[in-house]
PDB file of C-alpha atoms in Angstrom:
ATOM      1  CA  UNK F   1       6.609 -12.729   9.539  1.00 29.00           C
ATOM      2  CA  UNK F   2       8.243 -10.968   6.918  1.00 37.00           C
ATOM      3  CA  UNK F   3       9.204 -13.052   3.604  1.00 39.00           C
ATOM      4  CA  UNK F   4      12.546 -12.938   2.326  1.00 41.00           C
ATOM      5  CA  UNK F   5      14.382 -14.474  -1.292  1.00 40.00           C
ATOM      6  CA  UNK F   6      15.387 -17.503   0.781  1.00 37.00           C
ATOM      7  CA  UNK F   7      11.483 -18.182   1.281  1.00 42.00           C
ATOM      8  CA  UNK F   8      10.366 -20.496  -1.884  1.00 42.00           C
ATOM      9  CA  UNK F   9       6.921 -18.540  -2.420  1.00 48.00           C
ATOM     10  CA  UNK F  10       9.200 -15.060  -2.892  1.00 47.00           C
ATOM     11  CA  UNK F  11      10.434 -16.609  -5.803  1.00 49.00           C
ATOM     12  CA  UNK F  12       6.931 -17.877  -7.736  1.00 64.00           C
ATOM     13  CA  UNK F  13       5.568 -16.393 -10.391  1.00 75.00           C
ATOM     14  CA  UNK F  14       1.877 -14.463 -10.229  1.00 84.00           C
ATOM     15  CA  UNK F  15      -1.134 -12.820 -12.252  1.00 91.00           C
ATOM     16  CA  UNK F  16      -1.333 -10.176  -9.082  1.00 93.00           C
ATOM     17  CA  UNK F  17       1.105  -8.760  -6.450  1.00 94.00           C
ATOM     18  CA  UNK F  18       0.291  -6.688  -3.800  1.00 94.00           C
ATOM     19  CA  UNK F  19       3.376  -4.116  -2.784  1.00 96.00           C
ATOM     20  CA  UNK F  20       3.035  -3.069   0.769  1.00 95.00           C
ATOM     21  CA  UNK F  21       4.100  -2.736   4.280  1.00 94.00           C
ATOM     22  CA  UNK F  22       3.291  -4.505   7.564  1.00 92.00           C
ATOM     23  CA  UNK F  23      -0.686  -3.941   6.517  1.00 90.00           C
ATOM     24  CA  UNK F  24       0.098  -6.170   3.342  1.00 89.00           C
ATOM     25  CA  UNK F  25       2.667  -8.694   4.792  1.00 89.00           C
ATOM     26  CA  UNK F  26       0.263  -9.766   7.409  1.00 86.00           C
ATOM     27  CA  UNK F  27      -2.929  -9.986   5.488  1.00 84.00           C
ATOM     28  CA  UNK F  28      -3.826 -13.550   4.644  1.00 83.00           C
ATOM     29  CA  UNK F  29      -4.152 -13.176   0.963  1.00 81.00           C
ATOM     30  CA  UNK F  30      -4.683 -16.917  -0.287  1.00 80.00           C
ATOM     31  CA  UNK F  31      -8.050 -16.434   2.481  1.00 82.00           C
ATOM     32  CA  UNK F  32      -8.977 -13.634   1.732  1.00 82.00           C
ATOM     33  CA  UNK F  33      -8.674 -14.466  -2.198  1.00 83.00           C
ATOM     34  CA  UNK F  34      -8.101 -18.048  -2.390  1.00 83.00           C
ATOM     35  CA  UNK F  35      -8.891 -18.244  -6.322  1.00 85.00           C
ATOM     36  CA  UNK F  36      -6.500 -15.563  -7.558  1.00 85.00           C
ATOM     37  CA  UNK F  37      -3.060 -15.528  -8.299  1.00 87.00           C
ATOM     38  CA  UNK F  38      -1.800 -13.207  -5.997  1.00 89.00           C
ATOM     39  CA  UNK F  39       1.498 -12.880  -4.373  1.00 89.00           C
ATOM     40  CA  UNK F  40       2.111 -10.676  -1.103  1.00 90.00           C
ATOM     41  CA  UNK F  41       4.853  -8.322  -1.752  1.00 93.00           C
ATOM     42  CA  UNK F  42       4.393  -6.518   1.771  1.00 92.00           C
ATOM     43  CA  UNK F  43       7.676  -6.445   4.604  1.00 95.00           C
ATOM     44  CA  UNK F  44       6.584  -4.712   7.697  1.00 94.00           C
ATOM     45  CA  UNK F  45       8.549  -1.502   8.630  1.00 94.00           C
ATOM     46  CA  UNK F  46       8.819  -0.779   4.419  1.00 96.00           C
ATOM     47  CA  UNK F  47       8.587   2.275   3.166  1.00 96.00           C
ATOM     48  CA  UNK F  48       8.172   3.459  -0.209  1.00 97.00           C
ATOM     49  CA  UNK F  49      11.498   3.796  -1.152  1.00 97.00           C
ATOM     50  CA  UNK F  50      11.771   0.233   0.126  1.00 96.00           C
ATOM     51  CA  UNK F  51       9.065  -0.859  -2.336  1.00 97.00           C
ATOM     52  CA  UNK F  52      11.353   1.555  -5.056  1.00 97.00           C
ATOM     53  CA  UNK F  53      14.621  -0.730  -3.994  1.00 97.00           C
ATOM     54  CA  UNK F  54      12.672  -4.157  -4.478  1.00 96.00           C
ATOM     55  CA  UNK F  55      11.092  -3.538  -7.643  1.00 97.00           C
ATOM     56  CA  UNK F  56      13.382  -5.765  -9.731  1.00 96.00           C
ATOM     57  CA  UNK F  57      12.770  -9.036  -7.239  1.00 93.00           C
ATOM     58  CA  UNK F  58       8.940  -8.333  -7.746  1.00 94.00           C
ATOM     59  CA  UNK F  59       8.850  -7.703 -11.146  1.00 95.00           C
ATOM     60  CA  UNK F  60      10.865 -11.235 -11.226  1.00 93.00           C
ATOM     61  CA  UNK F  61       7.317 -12.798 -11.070  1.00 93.00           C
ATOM     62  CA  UNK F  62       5.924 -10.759 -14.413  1.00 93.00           C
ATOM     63  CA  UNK F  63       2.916  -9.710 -12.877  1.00 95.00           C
ATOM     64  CA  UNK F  64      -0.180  -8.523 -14.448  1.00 96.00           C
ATOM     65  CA  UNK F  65      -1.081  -5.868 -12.034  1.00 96.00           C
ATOM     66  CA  UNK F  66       0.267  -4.585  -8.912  1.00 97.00           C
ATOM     67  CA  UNK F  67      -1.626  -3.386  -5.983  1.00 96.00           C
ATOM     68  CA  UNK F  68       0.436  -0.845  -4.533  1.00 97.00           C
ATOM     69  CA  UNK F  69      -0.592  -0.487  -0.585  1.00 95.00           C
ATOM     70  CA  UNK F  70       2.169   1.171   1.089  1.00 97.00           C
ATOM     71  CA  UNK F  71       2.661   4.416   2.610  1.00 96.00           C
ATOM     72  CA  UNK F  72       1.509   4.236   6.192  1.00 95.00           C
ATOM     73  CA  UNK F  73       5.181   4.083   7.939  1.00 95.00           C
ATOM     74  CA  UNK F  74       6.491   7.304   5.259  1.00 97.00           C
ATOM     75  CA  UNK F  75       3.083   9.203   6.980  1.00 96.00           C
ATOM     76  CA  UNK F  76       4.281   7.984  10.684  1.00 94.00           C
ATOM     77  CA  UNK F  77       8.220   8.880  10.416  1.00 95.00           C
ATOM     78  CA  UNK F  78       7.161  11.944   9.084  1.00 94.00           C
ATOM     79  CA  UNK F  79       8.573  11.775   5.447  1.00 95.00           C
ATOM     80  CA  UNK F  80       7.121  15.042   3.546  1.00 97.00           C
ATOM     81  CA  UNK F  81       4.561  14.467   1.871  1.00 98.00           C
ATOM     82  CA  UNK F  82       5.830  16.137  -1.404  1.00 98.00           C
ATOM     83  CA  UNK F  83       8.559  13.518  -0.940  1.00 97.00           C
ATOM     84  CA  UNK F  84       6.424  10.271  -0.459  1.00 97.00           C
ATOM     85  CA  UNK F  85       4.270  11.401  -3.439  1.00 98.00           C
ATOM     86  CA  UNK F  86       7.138  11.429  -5.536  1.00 98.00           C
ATOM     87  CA  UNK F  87       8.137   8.219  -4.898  1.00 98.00           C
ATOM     88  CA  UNK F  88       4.964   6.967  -5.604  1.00 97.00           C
ATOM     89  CA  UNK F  89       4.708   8.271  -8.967  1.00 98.00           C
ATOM     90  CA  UNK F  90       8.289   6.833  -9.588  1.00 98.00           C
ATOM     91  CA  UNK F  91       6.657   3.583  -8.587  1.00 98.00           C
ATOM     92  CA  UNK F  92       3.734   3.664 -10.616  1.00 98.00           C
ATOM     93  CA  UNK F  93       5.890   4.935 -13.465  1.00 98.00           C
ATOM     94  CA  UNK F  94       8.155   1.749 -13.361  1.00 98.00           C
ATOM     95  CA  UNK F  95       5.448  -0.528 -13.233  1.00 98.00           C
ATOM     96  CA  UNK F  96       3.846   1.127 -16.070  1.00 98.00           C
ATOM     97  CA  UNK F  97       7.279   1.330 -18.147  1.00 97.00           C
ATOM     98  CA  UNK F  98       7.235  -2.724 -17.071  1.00 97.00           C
ATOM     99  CA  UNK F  99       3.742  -2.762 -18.698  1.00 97.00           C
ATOM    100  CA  UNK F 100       2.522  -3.789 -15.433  1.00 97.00           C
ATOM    101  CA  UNK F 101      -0.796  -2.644 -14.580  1.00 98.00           C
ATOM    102  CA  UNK F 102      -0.489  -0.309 -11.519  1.00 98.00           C
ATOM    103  CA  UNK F 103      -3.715  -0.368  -9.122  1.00 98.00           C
ATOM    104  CA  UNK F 104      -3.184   2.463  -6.243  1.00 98.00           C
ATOM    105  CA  UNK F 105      -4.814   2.218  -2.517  1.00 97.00           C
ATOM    106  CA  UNK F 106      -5.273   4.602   0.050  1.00 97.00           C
ATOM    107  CA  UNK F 107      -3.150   5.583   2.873  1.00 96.00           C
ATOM    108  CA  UNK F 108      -5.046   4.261   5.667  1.00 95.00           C
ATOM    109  CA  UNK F 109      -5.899   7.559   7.762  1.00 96.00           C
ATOM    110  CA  UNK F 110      -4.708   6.139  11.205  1.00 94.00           C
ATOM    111  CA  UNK F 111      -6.875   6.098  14.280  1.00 93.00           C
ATOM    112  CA  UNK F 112      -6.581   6.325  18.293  1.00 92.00           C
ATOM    113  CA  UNK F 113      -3.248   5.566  18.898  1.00 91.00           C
ATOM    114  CA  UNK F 114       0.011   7.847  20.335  1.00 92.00           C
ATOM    115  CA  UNK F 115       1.577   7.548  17.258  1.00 91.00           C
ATOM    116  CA  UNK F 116      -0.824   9.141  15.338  1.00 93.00           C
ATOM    117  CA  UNK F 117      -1.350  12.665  15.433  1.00 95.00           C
ATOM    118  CA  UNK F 118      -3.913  15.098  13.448  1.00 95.00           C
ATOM    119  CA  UNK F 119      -1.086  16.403  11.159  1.00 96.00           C
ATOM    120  CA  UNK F 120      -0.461  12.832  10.251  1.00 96.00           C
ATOM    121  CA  UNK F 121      -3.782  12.522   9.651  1.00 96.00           C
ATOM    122  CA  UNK F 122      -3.968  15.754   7.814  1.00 96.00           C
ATOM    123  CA  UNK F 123      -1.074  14.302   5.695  1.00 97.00           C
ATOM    124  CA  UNK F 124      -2.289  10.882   4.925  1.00 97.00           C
ATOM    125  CA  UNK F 125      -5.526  13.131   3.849  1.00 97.00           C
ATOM    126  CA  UNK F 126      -3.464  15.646   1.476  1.00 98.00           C
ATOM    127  CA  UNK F 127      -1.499  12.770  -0.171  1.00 98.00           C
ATOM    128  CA  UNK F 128      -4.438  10.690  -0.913  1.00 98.00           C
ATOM    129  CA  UNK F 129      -5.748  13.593  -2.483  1.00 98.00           C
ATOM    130  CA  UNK F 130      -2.832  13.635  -4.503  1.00 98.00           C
ATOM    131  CA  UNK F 131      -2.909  10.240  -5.264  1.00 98.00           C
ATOM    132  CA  UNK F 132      -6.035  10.130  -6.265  1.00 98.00           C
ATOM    133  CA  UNK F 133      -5.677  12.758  -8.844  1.00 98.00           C
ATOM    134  CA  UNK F 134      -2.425  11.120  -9.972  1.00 98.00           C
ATOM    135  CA  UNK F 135      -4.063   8.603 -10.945  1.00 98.00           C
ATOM    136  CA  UNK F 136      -7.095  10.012 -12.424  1.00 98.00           C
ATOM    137  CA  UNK F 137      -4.194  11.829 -14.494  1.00 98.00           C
ATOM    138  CA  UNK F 138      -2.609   8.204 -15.710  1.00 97.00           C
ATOM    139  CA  UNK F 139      -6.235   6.680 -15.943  1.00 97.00           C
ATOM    140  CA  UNK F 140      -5.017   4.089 -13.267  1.00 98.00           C
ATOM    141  CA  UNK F 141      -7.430   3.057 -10.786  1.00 98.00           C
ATOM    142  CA  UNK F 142      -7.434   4.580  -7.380  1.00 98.00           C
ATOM    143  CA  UNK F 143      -9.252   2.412  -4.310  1.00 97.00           C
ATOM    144  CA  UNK F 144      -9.842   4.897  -1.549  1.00 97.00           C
ATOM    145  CA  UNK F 145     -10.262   2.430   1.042  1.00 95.00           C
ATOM    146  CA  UNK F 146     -11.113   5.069   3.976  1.00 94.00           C
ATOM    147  CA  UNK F 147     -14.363   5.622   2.616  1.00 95.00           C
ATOM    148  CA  UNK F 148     -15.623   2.448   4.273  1.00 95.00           C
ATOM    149  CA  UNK F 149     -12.548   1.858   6.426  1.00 92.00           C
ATOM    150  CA  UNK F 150     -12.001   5.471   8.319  1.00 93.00           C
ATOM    151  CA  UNK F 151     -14.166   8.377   9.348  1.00 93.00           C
ATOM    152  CA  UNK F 152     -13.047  12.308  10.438  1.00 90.00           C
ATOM    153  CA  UNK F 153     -11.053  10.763  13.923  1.00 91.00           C
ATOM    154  CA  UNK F 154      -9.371   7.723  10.929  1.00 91.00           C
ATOM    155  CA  UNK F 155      -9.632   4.048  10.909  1.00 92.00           C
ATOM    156  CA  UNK F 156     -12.541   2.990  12.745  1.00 93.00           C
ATOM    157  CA  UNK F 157     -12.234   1.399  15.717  1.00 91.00           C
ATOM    158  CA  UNK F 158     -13.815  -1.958  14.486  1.00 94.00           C
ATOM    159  CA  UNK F 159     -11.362  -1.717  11.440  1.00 91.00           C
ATOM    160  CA  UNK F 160      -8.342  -1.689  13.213  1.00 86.00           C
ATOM    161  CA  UNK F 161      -6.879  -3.929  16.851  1.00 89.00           C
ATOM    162  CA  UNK F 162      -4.302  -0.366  17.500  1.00 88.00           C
ATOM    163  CA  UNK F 163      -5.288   2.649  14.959  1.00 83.00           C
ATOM    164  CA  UNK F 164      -2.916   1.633  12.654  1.00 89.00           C
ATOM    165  CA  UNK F 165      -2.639  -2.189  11.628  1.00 85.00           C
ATOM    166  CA  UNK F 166      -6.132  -4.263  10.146  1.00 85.00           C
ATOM    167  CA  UNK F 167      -8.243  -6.288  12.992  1.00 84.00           C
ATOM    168  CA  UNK F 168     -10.226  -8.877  10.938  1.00 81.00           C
ATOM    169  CA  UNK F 169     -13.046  -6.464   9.848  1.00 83.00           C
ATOM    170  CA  UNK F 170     -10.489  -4.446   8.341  1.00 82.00           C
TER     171      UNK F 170
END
């Protein structure tokens, strides 16, 4: 189900939002974290360059911090990975220039499924590297969630219902 502005929770305000794709908009944040003050940002199918074009609307809620978890779709249409960095350091540069707190995730490294293929994992791989030092560079944090999430072959098979979306473990 992807939120829109005519849904009353787009329009609350939040400590936290979480900027994402189909990973974010179907994650059950107020379970997952019912004590926070967190509001899921994620429309399934987004891109970054989505996330770029809805920046004012989620900026609207004067977060705190942002968790930015996107990137999975720009890895699986193929966007070059030169390009989808640079978009993500536009993002985390508006945030910051918004003196919101920017908090960076890992692309997921996909898993068994047809859509996936090694050069996508190789890179989802390459860009997290990038991203990583990016934000070592900005002293931002970075959460590389494939350490416990993925292995060599990408999300682990009890992380993930289709190699690319969360199961529950995930």
């Amino acid at each position: 189900v992807e939120v829109g502005a005519s849904d009353p929770q787009w329009n609350t305000r939040a400590r936290n939002v979480i900027i994402g794709d189909s990973l974010t908009a179907n994650a059950r944040l107020e379970e997952m974290f019912p004590q926070a003050s967190i509001a899921n940002r994620g429309v399934g199918g987004d891109t970054i360059q989505g996330a770029l074009d809805r920046l004012p609307g989620i900026l609207e809620l004067r977060p705190q911090r942002a968790f930015i978890f996107i990137g999975h779709n720009d890895i699986l249409v193929d966007n070059p990975v030169d390009e989808i960095f640079a978009r993500f350091e536009a993002l985390v540069d508006n945030l910051q220039a918004a003196e919101v707190e920017p908090v960076v995730q890992s692309v997921l490294i996909c898993g068994e499924n047809p859509a996936c293929t090694p050069r996508k994992r190789r890179n989802a791989r390459e860009l997290n590297q990038r991203l990583a030092e990016m934000a070592q560079a900005k002293d931002i944090p970075f959460i590389d969630l494939n350490q416990v999430m993925a292995d060599e072959d990408g999300l682990k098979p009890e992380m993930t219902w289709d190699g690319i979306h969360l199961a529950a473990k995930g």
